[in-house]
Short mmCIF file of C-alpha atoms in Angstrom, two decimals:
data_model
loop_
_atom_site.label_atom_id
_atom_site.label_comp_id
_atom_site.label_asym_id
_atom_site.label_seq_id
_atom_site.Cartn_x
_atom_site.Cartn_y
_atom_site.Cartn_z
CA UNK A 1 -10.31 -222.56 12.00
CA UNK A 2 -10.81 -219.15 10.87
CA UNK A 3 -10.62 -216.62 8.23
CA UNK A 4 -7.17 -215.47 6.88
CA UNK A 5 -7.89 -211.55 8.98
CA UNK A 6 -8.38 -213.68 12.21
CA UNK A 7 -5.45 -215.53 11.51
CA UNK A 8 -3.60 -212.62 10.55
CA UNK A 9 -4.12 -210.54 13.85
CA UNK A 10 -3.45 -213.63 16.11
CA UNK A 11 -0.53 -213.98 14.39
CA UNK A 12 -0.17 -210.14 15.53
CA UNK A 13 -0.81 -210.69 18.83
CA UNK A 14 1.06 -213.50 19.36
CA UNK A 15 4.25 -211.76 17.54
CA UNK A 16 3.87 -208.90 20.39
CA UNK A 17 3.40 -210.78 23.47
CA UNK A 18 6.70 -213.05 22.43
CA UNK A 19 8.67 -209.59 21.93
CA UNK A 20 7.06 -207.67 24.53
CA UNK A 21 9.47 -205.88 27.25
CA UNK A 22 12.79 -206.78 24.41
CA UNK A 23 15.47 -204.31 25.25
CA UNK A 24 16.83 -204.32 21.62
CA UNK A 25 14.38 -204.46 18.49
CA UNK A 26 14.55 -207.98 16.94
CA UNK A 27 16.07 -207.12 13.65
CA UNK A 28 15.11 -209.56 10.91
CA UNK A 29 16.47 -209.09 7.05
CA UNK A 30 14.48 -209.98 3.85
CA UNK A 31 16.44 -210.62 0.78
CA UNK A 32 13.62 -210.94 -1.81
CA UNK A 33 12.59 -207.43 -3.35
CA UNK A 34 9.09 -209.24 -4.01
CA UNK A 35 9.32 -209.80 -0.05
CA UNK A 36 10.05 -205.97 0.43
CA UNK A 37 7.10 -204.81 -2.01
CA UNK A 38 4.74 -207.28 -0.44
CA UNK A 39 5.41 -206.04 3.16
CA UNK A 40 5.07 -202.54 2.11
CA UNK A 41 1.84 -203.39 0.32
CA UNK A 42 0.22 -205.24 3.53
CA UNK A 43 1.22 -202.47 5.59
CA UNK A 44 3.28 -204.58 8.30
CA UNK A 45 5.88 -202.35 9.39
CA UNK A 46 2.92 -200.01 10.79
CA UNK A 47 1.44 -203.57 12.27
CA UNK A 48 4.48 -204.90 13.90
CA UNK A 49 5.68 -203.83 17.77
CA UNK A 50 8.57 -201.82 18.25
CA UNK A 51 10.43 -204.54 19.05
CA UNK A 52 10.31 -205.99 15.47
CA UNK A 53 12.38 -204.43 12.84
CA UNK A 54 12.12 -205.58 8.97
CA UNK A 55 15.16 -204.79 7.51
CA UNK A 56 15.87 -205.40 3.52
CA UNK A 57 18.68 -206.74 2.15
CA UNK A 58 20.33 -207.39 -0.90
CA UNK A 59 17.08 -208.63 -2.47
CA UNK A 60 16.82 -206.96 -5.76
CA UNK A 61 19.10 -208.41 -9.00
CA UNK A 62 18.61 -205.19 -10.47
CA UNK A 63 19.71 -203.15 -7.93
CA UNK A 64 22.72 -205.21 -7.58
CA UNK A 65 24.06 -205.23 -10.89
CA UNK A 66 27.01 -203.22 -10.83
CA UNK A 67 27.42 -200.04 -13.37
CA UNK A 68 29.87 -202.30 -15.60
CA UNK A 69 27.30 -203.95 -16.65
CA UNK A 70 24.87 -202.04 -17.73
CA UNK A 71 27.94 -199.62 -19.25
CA UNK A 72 28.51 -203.09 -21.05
CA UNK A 73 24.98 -203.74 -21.66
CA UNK A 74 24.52 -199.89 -23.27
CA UNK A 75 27.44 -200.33 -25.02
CA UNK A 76 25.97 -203.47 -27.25
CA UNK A 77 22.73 -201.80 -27.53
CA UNK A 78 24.59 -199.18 -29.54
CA UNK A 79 25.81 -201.64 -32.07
CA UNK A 80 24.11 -201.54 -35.49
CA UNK A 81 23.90 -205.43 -35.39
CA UNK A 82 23.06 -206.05 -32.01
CA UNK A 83 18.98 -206.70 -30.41
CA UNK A 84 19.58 -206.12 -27.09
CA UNK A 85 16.31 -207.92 -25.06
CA UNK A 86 15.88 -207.69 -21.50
CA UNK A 87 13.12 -207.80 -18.87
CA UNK A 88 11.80 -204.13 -18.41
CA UNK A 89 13.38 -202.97 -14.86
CA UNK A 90 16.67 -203.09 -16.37
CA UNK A 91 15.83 -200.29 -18.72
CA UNK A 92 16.07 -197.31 -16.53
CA UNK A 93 18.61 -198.40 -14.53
CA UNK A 94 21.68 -195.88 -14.73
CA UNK A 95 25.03 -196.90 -16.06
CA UNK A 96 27.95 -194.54 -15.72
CA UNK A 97 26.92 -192.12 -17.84
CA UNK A 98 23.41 -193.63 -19.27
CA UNK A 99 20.75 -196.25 -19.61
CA UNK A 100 19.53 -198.63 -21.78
CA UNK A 101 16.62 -196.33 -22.00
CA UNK A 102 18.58 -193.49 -23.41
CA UNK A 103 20.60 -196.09 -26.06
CA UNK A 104 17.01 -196.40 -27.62
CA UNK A 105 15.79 -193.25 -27.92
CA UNK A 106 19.64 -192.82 -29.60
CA UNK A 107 18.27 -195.36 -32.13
CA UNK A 108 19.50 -198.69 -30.42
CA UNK A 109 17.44 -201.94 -30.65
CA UNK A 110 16.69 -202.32 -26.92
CA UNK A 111 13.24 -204.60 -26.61
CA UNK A 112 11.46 -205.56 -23.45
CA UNK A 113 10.81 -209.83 -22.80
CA UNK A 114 8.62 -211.28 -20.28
CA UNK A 115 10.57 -214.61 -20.58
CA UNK A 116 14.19 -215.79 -22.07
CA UNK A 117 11.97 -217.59 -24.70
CA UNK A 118 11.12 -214.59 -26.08
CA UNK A 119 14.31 -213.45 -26.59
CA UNK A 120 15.14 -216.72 -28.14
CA UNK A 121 11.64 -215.88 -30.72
CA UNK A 122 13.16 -212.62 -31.79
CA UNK A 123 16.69 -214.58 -32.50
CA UNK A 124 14.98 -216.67 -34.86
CA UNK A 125 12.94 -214.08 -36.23
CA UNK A 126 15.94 -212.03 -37.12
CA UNK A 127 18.79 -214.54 -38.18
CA UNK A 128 21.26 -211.33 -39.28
CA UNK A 129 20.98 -209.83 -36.11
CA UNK A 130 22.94 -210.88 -32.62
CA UNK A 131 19.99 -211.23 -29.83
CA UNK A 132 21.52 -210.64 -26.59
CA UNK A 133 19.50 -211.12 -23.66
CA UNK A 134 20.83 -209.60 -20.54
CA UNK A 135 20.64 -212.45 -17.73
CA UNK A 136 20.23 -211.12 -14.49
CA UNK A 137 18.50 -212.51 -11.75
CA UNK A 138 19.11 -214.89 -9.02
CA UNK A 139 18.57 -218.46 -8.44
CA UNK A 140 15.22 -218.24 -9.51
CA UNK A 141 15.29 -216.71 -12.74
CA UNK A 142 18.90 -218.66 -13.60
CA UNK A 143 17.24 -221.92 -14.61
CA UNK A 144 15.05 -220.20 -17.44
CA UNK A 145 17.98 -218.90 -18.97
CA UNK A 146 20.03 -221.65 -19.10
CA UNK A 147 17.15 -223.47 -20.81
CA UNK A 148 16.81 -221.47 -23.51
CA UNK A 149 20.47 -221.49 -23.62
CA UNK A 150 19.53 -225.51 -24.40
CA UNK A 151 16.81 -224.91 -26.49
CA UNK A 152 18.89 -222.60 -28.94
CA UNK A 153 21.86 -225.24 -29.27
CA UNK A 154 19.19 -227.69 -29.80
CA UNK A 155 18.01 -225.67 -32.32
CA UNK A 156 20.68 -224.27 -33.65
CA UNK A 157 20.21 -220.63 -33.28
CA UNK A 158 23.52 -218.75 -33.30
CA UNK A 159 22.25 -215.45 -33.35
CA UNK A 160 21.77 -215.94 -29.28
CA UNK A 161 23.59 -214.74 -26.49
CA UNK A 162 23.07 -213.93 -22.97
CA UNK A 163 25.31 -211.30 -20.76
CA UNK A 164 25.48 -212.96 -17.72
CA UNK A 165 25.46 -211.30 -14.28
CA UNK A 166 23.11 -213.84 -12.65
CA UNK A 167 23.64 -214.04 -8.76
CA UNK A 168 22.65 -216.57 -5.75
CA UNK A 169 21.68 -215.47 -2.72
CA UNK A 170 23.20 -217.53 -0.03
CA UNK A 171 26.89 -216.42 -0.94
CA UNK A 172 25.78 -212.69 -0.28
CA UNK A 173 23.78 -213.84 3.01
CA UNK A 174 27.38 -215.00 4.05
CA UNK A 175 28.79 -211.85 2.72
CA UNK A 176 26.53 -209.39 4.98
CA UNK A 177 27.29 -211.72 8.01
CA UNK A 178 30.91 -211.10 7.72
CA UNK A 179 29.88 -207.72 9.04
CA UNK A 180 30.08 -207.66 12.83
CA UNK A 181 28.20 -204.52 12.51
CA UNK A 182 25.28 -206.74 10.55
CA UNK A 183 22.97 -207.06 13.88
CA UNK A 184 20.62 -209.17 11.77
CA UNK A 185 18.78 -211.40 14.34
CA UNK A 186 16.86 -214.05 11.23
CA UNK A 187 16.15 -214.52 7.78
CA UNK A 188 12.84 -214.17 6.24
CA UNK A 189 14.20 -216.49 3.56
CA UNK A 190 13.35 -215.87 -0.79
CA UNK A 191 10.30 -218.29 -0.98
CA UNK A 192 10.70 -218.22 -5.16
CA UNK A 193 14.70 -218.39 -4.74
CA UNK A 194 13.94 -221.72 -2.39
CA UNK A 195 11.16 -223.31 -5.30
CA UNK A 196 14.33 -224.00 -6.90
CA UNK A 197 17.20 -224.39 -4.68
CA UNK A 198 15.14 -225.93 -1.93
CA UNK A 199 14.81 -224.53 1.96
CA UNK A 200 17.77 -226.95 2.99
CA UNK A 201 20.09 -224.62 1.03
CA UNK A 202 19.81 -221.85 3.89
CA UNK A 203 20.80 -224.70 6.74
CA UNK A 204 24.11 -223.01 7.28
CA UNK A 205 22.72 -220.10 8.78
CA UNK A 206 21.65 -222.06 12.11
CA UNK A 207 25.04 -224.32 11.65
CA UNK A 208 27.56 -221.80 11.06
CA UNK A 209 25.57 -218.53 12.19
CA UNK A 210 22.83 -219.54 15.03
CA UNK A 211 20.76 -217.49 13.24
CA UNK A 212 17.19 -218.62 12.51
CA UNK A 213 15.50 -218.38 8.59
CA UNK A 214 12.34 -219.20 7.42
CA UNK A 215 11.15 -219.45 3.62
CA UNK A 216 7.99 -217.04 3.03
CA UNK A 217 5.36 -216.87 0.61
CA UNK A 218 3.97 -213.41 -0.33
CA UNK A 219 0.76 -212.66 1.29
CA UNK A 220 0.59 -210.86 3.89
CA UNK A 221 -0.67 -213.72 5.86
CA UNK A 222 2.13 -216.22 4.89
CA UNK A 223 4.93 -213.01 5.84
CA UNK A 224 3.74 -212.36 9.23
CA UNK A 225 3.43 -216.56 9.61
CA UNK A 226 7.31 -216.33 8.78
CA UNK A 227 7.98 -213.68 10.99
CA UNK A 228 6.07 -215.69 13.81
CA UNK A 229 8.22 -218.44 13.37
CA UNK A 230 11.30 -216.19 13.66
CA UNK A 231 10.21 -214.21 16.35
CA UNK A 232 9.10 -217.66 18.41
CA UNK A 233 12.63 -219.26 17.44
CA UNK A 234 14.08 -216.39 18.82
CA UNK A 235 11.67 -216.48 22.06
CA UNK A 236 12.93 -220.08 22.39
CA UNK A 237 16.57 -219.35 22.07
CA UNK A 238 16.27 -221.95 18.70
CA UNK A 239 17.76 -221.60 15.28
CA UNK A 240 16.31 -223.93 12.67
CA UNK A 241 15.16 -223.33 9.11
CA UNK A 242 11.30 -223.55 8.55
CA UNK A 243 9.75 -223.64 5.58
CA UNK A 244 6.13 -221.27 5.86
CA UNK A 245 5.68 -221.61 1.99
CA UNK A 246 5.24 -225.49 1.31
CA UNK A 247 2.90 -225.24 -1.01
CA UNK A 248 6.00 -224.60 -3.14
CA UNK A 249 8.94 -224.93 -1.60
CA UNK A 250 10.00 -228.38 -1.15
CA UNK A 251 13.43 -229.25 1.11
CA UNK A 252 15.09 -230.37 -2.33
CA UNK A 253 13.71 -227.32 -4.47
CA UNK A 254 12.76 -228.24 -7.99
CA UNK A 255 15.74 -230.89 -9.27
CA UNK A 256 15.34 -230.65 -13.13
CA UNK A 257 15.45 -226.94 -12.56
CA UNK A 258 19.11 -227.05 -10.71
CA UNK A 259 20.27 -229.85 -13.36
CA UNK A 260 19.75 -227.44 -16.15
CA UNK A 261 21.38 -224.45 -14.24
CA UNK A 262 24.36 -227.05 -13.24
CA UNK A 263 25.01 -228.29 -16.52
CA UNK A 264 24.98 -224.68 -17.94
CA UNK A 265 26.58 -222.17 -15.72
CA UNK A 266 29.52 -222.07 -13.04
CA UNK A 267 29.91 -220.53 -10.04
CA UNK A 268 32.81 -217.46 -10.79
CA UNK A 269 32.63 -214.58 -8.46
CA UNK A 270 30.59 -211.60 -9.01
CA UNK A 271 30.58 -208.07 -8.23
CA UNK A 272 27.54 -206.68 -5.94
CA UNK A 273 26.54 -203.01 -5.77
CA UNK A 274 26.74 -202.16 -2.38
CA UNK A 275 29.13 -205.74 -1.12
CA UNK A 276 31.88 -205.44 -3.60
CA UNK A 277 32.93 -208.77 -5.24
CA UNK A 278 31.88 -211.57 -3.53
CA UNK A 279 33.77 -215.46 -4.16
CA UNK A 280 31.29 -217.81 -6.07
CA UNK A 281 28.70 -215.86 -5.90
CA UNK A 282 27.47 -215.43 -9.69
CA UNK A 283 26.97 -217.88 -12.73
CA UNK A 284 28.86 -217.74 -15.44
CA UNK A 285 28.12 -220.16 -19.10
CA UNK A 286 30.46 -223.37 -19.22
CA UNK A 287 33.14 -223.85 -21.59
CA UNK A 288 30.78 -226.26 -23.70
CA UNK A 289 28.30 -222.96 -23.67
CA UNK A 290 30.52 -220.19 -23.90
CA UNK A 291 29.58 -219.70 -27.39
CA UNK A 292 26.29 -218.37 -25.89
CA UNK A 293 28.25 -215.39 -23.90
CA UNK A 294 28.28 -211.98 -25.45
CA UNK A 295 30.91 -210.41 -23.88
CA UNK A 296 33.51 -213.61 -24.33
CA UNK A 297 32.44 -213.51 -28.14
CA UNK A 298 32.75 -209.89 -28.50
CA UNK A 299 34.98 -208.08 -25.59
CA UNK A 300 34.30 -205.36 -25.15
CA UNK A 301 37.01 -202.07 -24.40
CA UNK A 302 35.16 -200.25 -21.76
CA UNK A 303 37.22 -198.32 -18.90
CA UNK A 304 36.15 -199.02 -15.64
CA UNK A 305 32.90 -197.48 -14.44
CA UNK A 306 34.20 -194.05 -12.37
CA UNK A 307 32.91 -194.01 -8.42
CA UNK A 308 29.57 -192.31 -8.29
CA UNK A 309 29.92 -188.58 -7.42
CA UNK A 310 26.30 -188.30 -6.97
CA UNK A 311 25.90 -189.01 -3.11
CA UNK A 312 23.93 -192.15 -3.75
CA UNK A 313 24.04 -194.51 -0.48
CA UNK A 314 22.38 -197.48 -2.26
CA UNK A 315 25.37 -199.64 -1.30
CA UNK A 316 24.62 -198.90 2.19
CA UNK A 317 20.99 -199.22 1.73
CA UNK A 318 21.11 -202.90 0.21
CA UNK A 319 23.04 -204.01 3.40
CA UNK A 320 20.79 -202.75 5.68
CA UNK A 321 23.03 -200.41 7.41
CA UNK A 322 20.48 -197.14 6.63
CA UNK A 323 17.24 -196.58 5.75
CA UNK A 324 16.25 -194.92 2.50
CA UNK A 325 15.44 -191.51 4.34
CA UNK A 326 19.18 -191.27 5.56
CA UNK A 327 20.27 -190.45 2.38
CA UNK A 328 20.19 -186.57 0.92
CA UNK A 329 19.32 -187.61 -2.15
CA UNK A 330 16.18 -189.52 -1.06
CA UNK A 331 12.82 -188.20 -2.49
CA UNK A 332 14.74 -184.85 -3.37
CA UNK A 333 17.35 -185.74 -5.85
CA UNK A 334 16.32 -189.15 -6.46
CA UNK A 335 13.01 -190.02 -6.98
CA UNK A 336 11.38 -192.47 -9.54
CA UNK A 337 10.62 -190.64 -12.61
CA UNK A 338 14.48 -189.29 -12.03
CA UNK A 339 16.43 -192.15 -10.32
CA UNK A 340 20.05 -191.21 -8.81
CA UNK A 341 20.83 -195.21 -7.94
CA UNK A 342 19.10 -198.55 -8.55
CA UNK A 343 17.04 -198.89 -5.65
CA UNK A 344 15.02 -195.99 -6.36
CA UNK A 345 14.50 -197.15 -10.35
CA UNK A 346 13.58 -200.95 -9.77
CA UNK A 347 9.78 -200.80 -8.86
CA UNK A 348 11.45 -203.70 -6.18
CA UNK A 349 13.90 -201.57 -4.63
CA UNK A 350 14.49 -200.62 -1.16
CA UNK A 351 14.03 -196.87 -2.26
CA UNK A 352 11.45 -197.41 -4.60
CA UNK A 353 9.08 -199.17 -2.31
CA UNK A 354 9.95 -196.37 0.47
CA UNK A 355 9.54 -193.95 -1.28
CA UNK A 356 5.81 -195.26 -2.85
CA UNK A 357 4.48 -196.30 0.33
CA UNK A 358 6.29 -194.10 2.59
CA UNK A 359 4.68 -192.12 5.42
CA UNK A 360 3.34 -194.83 8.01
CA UNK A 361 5.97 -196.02 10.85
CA UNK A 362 10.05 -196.63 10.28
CA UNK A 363 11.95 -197.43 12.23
CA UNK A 364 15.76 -198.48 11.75
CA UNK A 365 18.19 -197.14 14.27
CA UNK B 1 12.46 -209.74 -10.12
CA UNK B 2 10.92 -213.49 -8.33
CA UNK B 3 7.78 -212.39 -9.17
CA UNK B 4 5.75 -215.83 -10.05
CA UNK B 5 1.97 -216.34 -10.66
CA UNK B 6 -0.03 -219.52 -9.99
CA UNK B 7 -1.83 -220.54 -12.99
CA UNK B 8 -3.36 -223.84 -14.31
CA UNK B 9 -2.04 -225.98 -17.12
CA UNK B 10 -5.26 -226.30 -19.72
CA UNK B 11 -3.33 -228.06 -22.71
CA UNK B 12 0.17 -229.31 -23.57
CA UNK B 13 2.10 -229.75 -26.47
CA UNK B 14 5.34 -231.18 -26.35
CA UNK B 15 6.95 -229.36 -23.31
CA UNK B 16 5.09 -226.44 -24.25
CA UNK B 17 1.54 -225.80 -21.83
CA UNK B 18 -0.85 -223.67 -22.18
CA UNK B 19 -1.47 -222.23 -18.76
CA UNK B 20 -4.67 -220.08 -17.41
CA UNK B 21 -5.25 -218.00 -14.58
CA UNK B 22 -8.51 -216.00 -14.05
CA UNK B 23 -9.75 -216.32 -17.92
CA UNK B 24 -6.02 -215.10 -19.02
CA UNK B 25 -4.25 -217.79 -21.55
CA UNK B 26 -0.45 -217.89 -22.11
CA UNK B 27 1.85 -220.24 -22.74
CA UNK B 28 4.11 -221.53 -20.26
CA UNK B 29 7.57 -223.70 -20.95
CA UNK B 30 7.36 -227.43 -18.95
CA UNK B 31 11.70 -227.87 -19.41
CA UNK B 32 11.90 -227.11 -15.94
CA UNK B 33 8.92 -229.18 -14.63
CA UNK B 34 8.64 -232.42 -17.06
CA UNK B 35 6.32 -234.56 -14.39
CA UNK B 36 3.74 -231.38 -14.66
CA UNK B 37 0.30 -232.83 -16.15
CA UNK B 38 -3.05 -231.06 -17.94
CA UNK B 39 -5.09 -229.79 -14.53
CA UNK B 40 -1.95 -229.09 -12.32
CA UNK B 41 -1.84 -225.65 -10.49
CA UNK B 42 1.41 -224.46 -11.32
CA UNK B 43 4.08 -221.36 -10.66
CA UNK B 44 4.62 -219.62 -13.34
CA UNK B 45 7.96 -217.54 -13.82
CA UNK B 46 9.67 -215.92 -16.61
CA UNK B 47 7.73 -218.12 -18.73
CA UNK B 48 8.23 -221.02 -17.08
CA UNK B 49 6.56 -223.57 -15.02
CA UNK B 50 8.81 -223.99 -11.99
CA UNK B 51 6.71 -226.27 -9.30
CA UNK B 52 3.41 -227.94 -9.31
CA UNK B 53 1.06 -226.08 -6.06
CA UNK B 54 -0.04 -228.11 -3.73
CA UNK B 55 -2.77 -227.09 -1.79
CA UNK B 56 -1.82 -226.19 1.81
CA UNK B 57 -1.93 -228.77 4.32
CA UNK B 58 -5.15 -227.52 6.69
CA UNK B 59 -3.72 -229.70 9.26
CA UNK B 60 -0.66 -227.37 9.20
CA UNK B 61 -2.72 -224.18 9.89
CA UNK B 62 -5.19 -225.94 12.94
CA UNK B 63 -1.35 -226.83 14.67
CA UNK B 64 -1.06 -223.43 14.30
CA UNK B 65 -3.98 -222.48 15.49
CA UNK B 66 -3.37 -224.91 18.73
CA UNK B 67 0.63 -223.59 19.52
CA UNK B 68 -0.92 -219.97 19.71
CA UNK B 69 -3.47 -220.87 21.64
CA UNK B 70 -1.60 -222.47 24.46
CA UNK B 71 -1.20 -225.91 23.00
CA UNK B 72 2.31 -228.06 22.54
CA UNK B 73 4.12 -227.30 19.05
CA UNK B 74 3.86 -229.82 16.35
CA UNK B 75 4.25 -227.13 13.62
CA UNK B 76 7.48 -227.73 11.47
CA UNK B 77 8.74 -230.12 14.42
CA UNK B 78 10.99 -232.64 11.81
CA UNK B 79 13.16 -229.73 11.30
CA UNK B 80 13.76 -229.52 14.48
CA UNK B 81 14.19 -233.21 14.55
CA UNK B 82 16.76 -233.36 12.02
CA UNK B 83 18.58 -230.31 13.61
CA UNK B 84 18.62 -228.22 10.50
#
């Protein structure tokens, strides 16, 4: 059958004789930022013909969360009662006029958890302190924070909160469509957004959009199997969803997972950096849970975060309409040891992973 | 962000595991995967267990192996079946 490198360059070869002699590179979008570090990694853009074009998308939570947030987010961090505890790529990112980063070495309590749980740990560790863990993330990461949400009313903790600004993906999908400039020709689908909701979530892009998606896993042989798929669909004039990461990824996703999330959280809509707000597109806590929510139990004042005078393009970026190296700022004013935007400070953003890995073949138009 | 590591479930306690993955021990959460059991291969996210690996079908990869090489497709063909 065949070692994974003889796999891999059939896969190749197959990929270019199905796109050979195309007048208009195939443009396909991935919306995972562990999709856009993994492709970077493997090397594929300098693989792939001309004729295919990876394109990333609004893929990264972090890079999505507006400024309000994390203005909110430094804002509690400064409070003499408040443990702020988040997952580490939130700590750089810039607010309006700082980061969480800079709110600790002011003296806040800012502390770095691998899992909700943790955060949960320090809550009961420090009953006279308000833990709040900032919950953002897509469908994937959602279902863990609503369980400890359920594992600190079953315990009792009231010391807990989260600040929500979780997202889901296909909502923005839609959102990027909307744009007849979009030219996206498939979906190289979230394989760890689909272990929960399922692959059968992504069946309206073929019904409403002809466009064909297929869930990925993360090596570089299960990416360029996706991109087969999409590239054959596409050969074939077909639009289906396929699912290249079964291993995983089953057509219902993981059931227990969307329960929790369901009886937890609402739909409300959500602000993306980059789309604007987009209808029923993040999670907010039910009534029953809104105890757990920060910013309902303590408002905050805050005035709107100002427009960025900087010259960052991120927004532009996470839709796919430029690459990284179209903006001034890229690798000049905005590196990662001095970020500008979001995609340069998340080790998963667009910029970031440009600007690491940069130098082999790019090509957006 | 996604990020998610297979691991295997040694021991479990309540709906606590302990998970292991290349002589690394942690402990991984089971509320989002109740049915997983002691020597399942498991994602692990955020502290969480959120599906139970199952090894690849081989089957899957030799239909591959036959489209590209001039043969009819079979790969994925009940999607296409049930017109999603």
């Amino acid at each position: 059958m065949g070692t994974d490198k003889e796999l891999s360059l059939r896969l190749l070869e197959e990929i270019k004789r199905l796109t050979a002699g195309r007048e208009r590179p195939m443009r396909l979008m991935e919306v995972c930022g562990t999709h856009t570090v993994s492709i970077f990694r493997a090397g594929l853009r300098q693989l792939l013909p001309p004729e295919v074009e990876l394109v990333s998308g609004p893929g990264c939570p972090v890079c999505v969360t507006p400024d309000g947030y994390m203005d909110a987010a430094i804002a509690y961090a400064g409070m003499g009662d408040v443990i702020v505890a988040t997952f580490g790529d939130m700590l750089k990112v810039p607010g309006s006029a700082s980061s969480l980063a800079e709110a600790a070495a002011r003296g806040g309590d800012v502390r770095i958890v691998y899992s909700p749980l943790d955060a949960l740990a320090i809550a009961k560790e420090h009953p006279n302190k308000k833990v709040v863990f900032l919950a953002v993330g897509f469908e994937t990461t959602a279902p863990t924070a609503a369980a400890a949400v359920l594992a600190a009313a079953q315990e009792s903790v009231e010391n807990f909160f989260l600040l929500p600004a979780q997202k889901l993906v296909p909502p923005a999908i839609r959102a990027l469509l909307a744009d007849e400039d979009a030219r996206i020709d498939g979906f190289l689908l979230p394989g760890h957004v689909a272990v929960v909701t399922g692959s059968e979530t992504f069946s309206f892009l073929p019904k409403e959009y002809r466009l064909p998606g297929v869930v990925a896993g993360f090596s570089p042989t299960e990416l360029l199997r996706g991109i087969y798929r999409l590239v054959w669909q596409a050969a074939a004039g077909e639009a289906h969803i396929e699912n290249e990461y079964k291993s995983v990824v089953r057509p219902e996703g993981n059931p227990a997972a969307q329960t929790m999330m369901k009886q937890v959280c609402e739909t409300c809509t959500a602000e993306w950096r980059g789309l604007g707000e987009i209808p029923s597109s993040g999670l907010r806590l039910r009534d029953a849970y809104r105890r757990f929510d920060f910013s309902a139990m303590r408002p905050l004042d805050l005035p709107p975060a100002p427009p960025k005078k900087s010259g960052c393009r991120c927004g532009e970026v996470l839709r796919g309409k430029i690459s990284p190296r179209e903006c001034k700022l890229f690798g000049k004013a905005c590196a990662p040891e001095h970020a500008a935007g979001p995609c340069m400070v998340s080790a998963e953003g667009v910029c970031a992973a440009w600007h690491k890995y940069g130098g082999g073949v790019f090509r957006y138009d | 962000m996604c990020l998610a590591v297979p691991a295997k479930i040694m021991d479990i306690q309540d709906s606590l595991a302990t998970v292991e993955l290349r002589g690394v021990t942690r402990e991984a959460s089971l509320m989002l995967l109740p049915e997983a059991k002691v020597g399942d291969y498991v994602l692990v996210h955020a502290g969480f267990a959120m599906q139970i690996i199952e090894e690849r079908d081989m089957e899957e990869t030799e239909a591959l192996w036959a489209e590209m090489n001039g043969g009819p497709r079979t790969v994925n063909l009940e999607t296409v079946r049930q017109g999603v």
